[in-house]
Coordinates of C-alpha atoms in Angstrom, one line a residue:
Chain V
M1 CA 0.0 0.0 0.0
N2 CA 1.1 3.5 -0.7
R3 CA 2.9 5.1 2.3
I4 CA 0.7 8.2 2.1
V5 CA -2.5 6.3 2.0
K6 CA -1.2 4.2 5.0
A7 CA -0.3 7.3 6.9
V8 CA -3.8 8.8 6.3
L9 CA -5.5 5.6 7.4
W10 CA -3.5 5.6 10.7
T11 CA -4.8 9.0 11.6
I12 CA -8.4 7.7 11.7
P13 CA -8.3 5.7 15.1
P14 CA -7.0 8.6 17.3
I15 CA -9.3 11.2 15.6
L16 CA -12.2 8.8 16.0
V17 CA -11.6 8.0 19.6
F18 CA -10.4 11.3 21.0
V19 CA -12.1 13.9 18.7
V20 CA -15.2 12.6 17.1
L21 CA -16.7 10.2 19.7
P22 CA -16.3 12.6 22.7
S23 CA -17.8 15.5 20.6
L24 CA -20.7 13.2 19.6
L25 CA -21.2 12.1 23.2
I26 CA -21.3 15.7 24.5
G27 CA -23.7 16.6 21.8
I28 CA -26.1 13.8 22.9
V29 CA -26.0 14.4 26.6
P30 CA -28.3 17.3 27.7
T31 CA -26.6 20.5 28.6
S32 CA -28.3 20.6 32.0
L33 CA -26.7 17.3 32.9
I34 CA -23.2 18.6 31.9
T35 CA -23.7 21.7 34.0
Q36 CA -24.7 19.5 36.9
V37 CA -21.7 17.3 36.5
D38 CA -19.5 20.3 36.3
A39 CA -20.9 21.7 39.5
L40 CA -20.8 18.3 41.2
L41 CA -17.2 17.4 40.4
G42 CA -15.8 20.9 40.2
I43 CA -14.3 20.4 36.7
S44 CA -15.2 21.6 33.3
I45 CA -16.3 18.7 31.1
S46 CA -16.0 20.9 27.9
A47 CA -12.4 21.7 28.8
F48 CA -11.7 18.0 29.4
I49 CA -13.2 17.1 26.0
M50 CA -11.2 19.9 24.4
S51 CA -8.0 18.6 25.9
L52 CA -8.8 15.1 24.6
A53 CA -9.3 16.5 21.1
I54 CA -5.9 18.2 21.2
F55 CA -4.3 14.9 22.3
G56 CA -6.2 13.1 19.5
I57 CA -4.9 15.6 16.9
V58 CA -1.2 15.3 18.2
L59 CA -1.4 11.5 18.3
A60 CA -3.0 11.4 14.7
T61 CA -0.2 13.6 13.4
L62 CA 2.6 11.5 15.0
S63 CA 1.0 8.3 13.8
A64 CA 0.9 9.6 10.3
L65 CA 4.4 10.8 10.5
Q66 CA 5.8 7.5 11.7
T67 CA 3.9 5.5 9.2
W68 CA 4.9 7.8 6.3
A69 CA 8.6 7.8 7.2
Y70 CA 11.0 5.2 5.8
K71 CA 12.2 2.5 8.3
W72 CA 15.8 3.7 7.9
S73 CA 14.9 7.3 8.4
I74 CA 15.5 9.0 11.9
V75 CA 12.0 10.5 11.6
K76 CA 10.5 7.0 12.3
P77 CA 12.0 6.4 15.8
V78 CA 11.7 10.1 16.8
A79 CA 8.0 10.2 15.8
G80 CA 7.5 6.8 17.4
A81 CA 9.1 8.0 20.7
L82 CA 7.1 11.2 20.7
H83 CA 3.9 9.2 20.0
M84 CA 4.5 7.1 23.0
I85 CA 5.4 10.0 25.2
A86 CA 2.2 11.8 24.1
S87 CA 0.2 8.6 24.8
Y88 CA 1.8 8.4 28.2
I89 CA 0.9 12.0 29.1
L90 CA -2.7 11.2 27.9
L91 CA -2.8 8.2 30.3
L92 CA -1.6 10.5 33.1
F93 CA -4.2 13.1 32.1
I94 CA -7.0 10.6 32.3
L95 CA -5.7 8.9 35.6
G96 CA -5.2 12.4 37.1
F97 CA -8.7 13.4 36.1
G98 CA -7.5 16.2 34.0
N99 CA -4.2 16.9 35.8
P100 CA -1.2 14.9 34.4
I101 CA 1.3 16.4 36.9
T102 CA -0.2 14.3 39.8
F103 CA 1.4 11.2 38.3
G104 CA -1.7 9.0 38.5
T105 CA -3.5 10.6 41.4
A106 CA -6.9 12.0 40.9
N107 CA -8.4 14.3 43.5
I108 CA -12.1 14.7 43.0
G109 CA -13.9 17.1 45.2
I110 CA -17.7 16.4 45.2
S111 CA -20.0 19.0 46.2
P112 CA -23.2 17.3 47.5
T113 CA -25.1 20.6 47.4
A114 CA -25.1 20.2 43.6
L115 CA -27.3 17.1 44.1
G116 CA -30.1 19.0 45.8
G117 CA -31.4 18.7 49.3
Q118 CA -30.9 14.9 49.6
T119 CA -27.6 15.2 51.5
S120 CA -28.4 17.6 54.3
G121 CA -25.8 17.4 57.0
M122 CA -23.0 16.4 54.6
G123 CA -20.3 18.9 53.7
T124 CA -17.8 18.2 51.0
I125 CA -16.7 14.8 49.9
N126 CA -13.1 14.5 48.6
I127 CA -12.2 11.3 46.7
T128 CA -8.6 10.4 46.0
I129 CA -7.9 7.7 43.5
I130 CA -4.2 6.7 43.4
S131 CA -3.0 4.7 40.4
T132 CA 0.7 5.4 40.8
F133 CA 1.4 1.7 40.2
L134 CA -0.1 1.8 36.7
A135 CA 1.6 5.2 35.9
L136 CA 5.0 3.8 37.0
L137 CA 4.9 0.5 35.2
V138 CA 3.5 2.0 32.0
G139 CA 6.4 4.6 32.2
V140 CA 8.9 1.7 32.3
A141 CA 7.1 0.0 29.4
V142 CA 7.3 3.3 27.4
A143 CA 11.0 3.5 28.1
M144 CA 11.6 -0.1 26.9
K145 CA 9.6 0.5 23.8
T146 CA 11.6 3.6 23.0
V147 CA 14.8 1.7 23.3
Q148 CA 13.4 -1.1 21.2
K149 CA 12.4 1.4 18.5
Y150 CA 15.9 2.9 18.4
M151 CA 17.4 -0.7 18.1
K152 CA 15.1 -1.5 15.3
Y153 CA 16.0 1.8 13.6
V154 CA 19.7 1.0 13.9
E155 CA 19.2 -2.4 12.4
D156 CA 16.9 -1.2 9.6
K157 CA 19.4 1.5 8.6
R158 CA 22.3 -1.0 8.5
F159 CA 20.2 -3.4 6.4
H160 CA 19.1 -0.6 4.1
K161 CA 22.8 0.4 3.5
L162 CA 23.7 -3.2 2.8
N163 CA 20.7 -3.5 0.4
M164 CA 21.9 -0.4 -1.5
E165 CA 25.4 -1.7 -1.8
T166 CA 24.1 -5.1 -3.1
K167 CA 21.9 -3.4 -5.6
A168 CA 24.8 -1.2 -6.8
Q169 CA 27.0 -4.3 -7.2
Q170 CA 24.3 -6.1 -9.2
A171 CA 23.7 -3.2 -11.6
P172 CA 25.3 -3.6 -15.1
P173 CA 28.7 -1.9 -15.2
P174 CA 28.8 1.3 -17.2
P175 CA 30.3 1.1 -20.7
L176 CA 34.0 1.5 -20.9
T177 CA 34.1 3.5 -24.0
P178 CA 31.4 6.1 -24.8
S179 CA 29.3 5.0 -27.7
T180 CA 29.7 7.1 -30.7
P181 CA 26.8 8.0 -32.9
Chain A
M1 CA 12.5 -4.9 -5.1
T2 CA 13.1 -4.3 -1.4
M3 CA 14.2 -7.3 0.7
K4 CA 12.8 -7.9 4.1
H5 CA 15.0 -8.8 7.0
K6 CA 14.5 -10.3 10.4
Y7 CA 15.4 -8.3 13.5
S8 CA 18.1 -9.5 15.7
K9 CA 17.5 -11.8 18.7
K10 CA 18.1 -8.9 21.1
V11 CA 15.3 -6.8 19.5
R12 CA 12.8 -9.8 19.4
I13 CA 13.5 -10.8 23.1
L14 CA 13.0 -7.2 24.2
G15 CA 9.7 -7.2 22.3
Y16 CA 8.5 -10.3 24.1
V17 CA 9.7 -8.8 27.4
I18 CA 7.6 -5.7 26.7
I19 CA 4.5 -7.7 25.9
A20 CA 4.9 -9.9 29.0
F21 CA 5.5 -6.8 31.2
E22 CA 2.4 -5.0 29.8
L23 CA 0.2 -8.1 30.4
L24 CA 1.6 -8.4 34.0
T25 CA 0.9 -4.7 34.6
A26 CA -2.7 -4.9 33.3
V27 CA -3.4 -8.1 35.3
T28 CA -1.9 -6.9 38.6
W29 CA -3.6 -3.5 38.3
F30 CA -7.0 -5.0 37.7
A31 CA -6.4 -7.6 40.5
A32 CA -5.5 -4.8 42.9
W33 CA -8.6 -2.8 41.9
Y34 CA -10.7 -5.9 42.2
G35 CA -9.6 -6.4 45.9
N36 CA -10.0 -2.7 46.7
G37 CA -13.5 -2.7 45.1
M38 CA -14.5 -5.8 47.1
V39 CA -13.6 -4.0 50.4
L40 CA -15.3 -0.8 49.3
M41 CA -18.4 -2.7 48.4
S42 CA -18.6 -4.4 51.8
I43 CA -18.2 -1.1 53.6
Q44 CA -20.6 0.7 51.3
R45 CA -23.3 -2.1 51.9
L46 CA -22.8 -1.7 55.7
A47 CA -22.9 2.1 55.7
F48 CA -25.7 2.7 53.2
G49 CA -28.1 -0.2 54.0
G50 CA -28.5 -3.7 52.6
G51 CA -26.9 -5.3 55.7
S52 CA -28.6 -6.4 58.9
Q53 CA -26.0 -4.7 61.1
S54 CA -26.5 -1.0 62.1
F55 CA -23.7 1.4 61.5
G56 CA -23.2 4.2 64.0
F57 CA -21.5 5.2 67.2
V58 CA -22.0 3.1 70.3
N59 CA -21.0 3.6 73.8
S60 CA -18.0 1.7 74.8
T61 CA -15.5 1.7 77.6
G62 CA -13.7 5.0 77.4
G63 CA -15.7 6.7 74.7
K64 CA -18.0 6.4 71.7
S65 CA -16.8 3.9 69.2
L66 CA -17.5 3.4 65.5
T67 CA -16.7 -0.1 64.4
V68 CA -16.4 -1.0 60.7
P69 CA -16.0 -4.7 59.9
V70 CA -13.7 -5.0 57.0
T71 CA -13.7 -8.1 54.8
G72 CA -10.8 -8.7 52.4
G73 CA -11.4 -9.9 48.9
G74 CA -9.5 -10.5 45.6
F75 CA -5.9 -11.6 45.6
F76 CA -3.8 -9.2 47.7
P77 CA -3.9 -8.1 51.3
V78 CA -5.7 -4.8 51.5
T79 CA -5.1 -2.1 54.2
V80 CA -7.9 0.0 55.3
S81 CA -7.1 3.1 57.3
A82 CA -9.5 5.6 58.8
S83 CA -9.3 8.8 60.7
L84 CA -11.9 10.8 62.5
L85 CA -11.7 14.4 63.4
V86 CA -14.1 15.9 65.8
L87 CA -14.7 19.6 65.6
N88 CA -16.9 22.0 67.6
S89 CA -19.2 24.5 66.2
Q90 CA -16.3 27.0 66.0
N91 CA -14.5 24.6 63.7
Q92 CA -11.9 23.8 66.4
T93 CA -10.4 20.3 66.5
L94 CA -11.4 18.5 69.7
S95 CA -10.0 15.2 68.8
Q96 CA -8.4 13.2 66.1
V97 CA -8.4 9.4 66.2
Q98 CA -6.8 7.1 63.6
S99 CA -7.0 3.3 63.0
S100 CA -5.9 0.9 60.3
V101 CA -6.3 -2.8 59.6
T102 CA -4.7 -5.1 57.0
V103 CA -6.9 -7.9 55.8
S104 CA -6.0 -10.9 53.7
P105 CA -8.4 -12.2 51.1
G106 CA -11.4 -13.7 52.8
E107 CA -10.4 -12.5 56.3
T108 CA -12.6 -10.2 58.4
K109 CA -11.3 -7.7 60.9
N110 CA -12.9 -4.8 62.8
L111 CA -11.7 -1.2 62.3
T112 CA -12.6 0.7 65.4
L113 CA -12.5 4.4 65.9
T114 CA -13.1 5.6 69.5
V115 CA -13.8 9.2 70.5
P116 CA -12.8 9.6 74.1
N117 CA -15.4 10.5 76.6
S118 CA -13.3 13.4 77.7
V119 CA -13.9 15.1 74.3
I120 CA -17.6 14.7 74.1
S121 CA -19.7 15.5 77.2
S122 CA -22.3 13.0 78.2
S123 CA -25.1 15.6 78.0
S124 CA -24.3 16.5 74.4
P125 CA -25.1 14.0 71.6
L126 CA -22.4 13.4 69.0
S127 CA -24.7 15.0 66.4
N128 CA -23.9 18.4 67.9
Y129 CA -20.4 18.2 66.6
Y130 CA -18.8 18.3 63.2
L131 CA -17.1 15.2 62.0
H132 CA -14.5 14.8 59.3
I133 CA -14.1 11.1 58.3
S134 CA -11.3 9.9 56.1
L135 CA -11.2 6.4 54.8
E136 CA -8.5 4.9 52.6
I137 CA -8.4 1.5 51.0
M138 CA -4.9 0.6 49.8
S139 CA -3.1 -2.3 48.2
L140 CA 0.3 -2.9 46.6
Y141 CA 2.1 -0.7 49.1
N142 CA -0.3 2.2 48.6
L143 CA 0.4 2.3 44.9
V144 CA -3.2 1.5 44.2
S145 CA -5.6 3.1 46.4
I146 CA -8.9 4.9 46.8
G147 CA -9.6 7.3 49.6
A148 CA -12.5 9.4 50.6
K149 CA -12.8 12.3 53.0
I150 CA -16.3 13.2 54.1
E151 CA -17.3 16.2 56.2
L152 CA -20.4 15.8 58.2
N153 CA -22.1 18.5 60.3
T154 CA -24.7 16.1 61.7
S155 CA -24.7 12.3 62.0
V156 CA -25.9 10.9 58.6
F157 CA -25.2 7.3 59.4
S158 CA -28.0 5.0 58.8
G159 CA -28.1 3.8 62.4
G160 CA -28.0 7.4 63.6
S161 CA -26.0 8.7 66.5
K162 CA -26.3 6.4 69.5
S163 CA -25.3 8.7 72.3

């Protein structure tokens, strides 16, 4: 398959998952419910969806770039490594409930007053979800994958050079004397 | 025509290691969450109904106690730690009590928080105070955990405050 067609096809999954589907979902859900969830959790759902869309576009671009690049080109491992780093930041962003700096810790402050009068007597509820384990191990996996990509690139480059040399040797030798008309 | 080549043994072994590592990560993470979820469910059932036991403060020797039976589930030991902060109407801390238990899968232990009698006068019910309750369920050395901090200005336990 043509490299450009392949590159275009590889942009579809991230765009679909992080741009199209969340936008469709937010379009289906009633605005009043979104406002209520915003007030309950103290975060902006629209901003969260917007951040996901940005991640989706970045991932799609990097996917296209690494599919388009030749195996022996430095662009491939660089785009691949950047793609993995962007995916990792996206994971931290989701685990941190919109805050990737917390390294897998989500702090959700729930305001029961947003639910109405059912929770009289209850003040605020803070829920902390710690997923440092996942963040740590995925980080190690990303590092190992980056190393593997670089090793593959080195081997691909060496093989490409060898292939070119073989082709050059197999080509018919140029004529010794220029042909005269 | 471009020839295809096989990657070296080093690269292929690293690939297998990465796949195994990712599978192990996913399985361990889900198992840890399953254990934490089981404990959370048992506490939630007790606190918000569904169980035959009442959930509230009872008079005990030395003070008023809140006992939470914790049942471990899943595959790893789970640590449940709780702390209770008693504040007066001026938001001044009167007492802070902490307790934690570690339960193995299938094991049940009681987590007890006792507010000393010296803090709460016998004439005043506990519902006159502000309470900050923190509960944390941890497994895998606190790398996978869920915690909640709830502020109450009256007793909202299903069993009510038993003063």
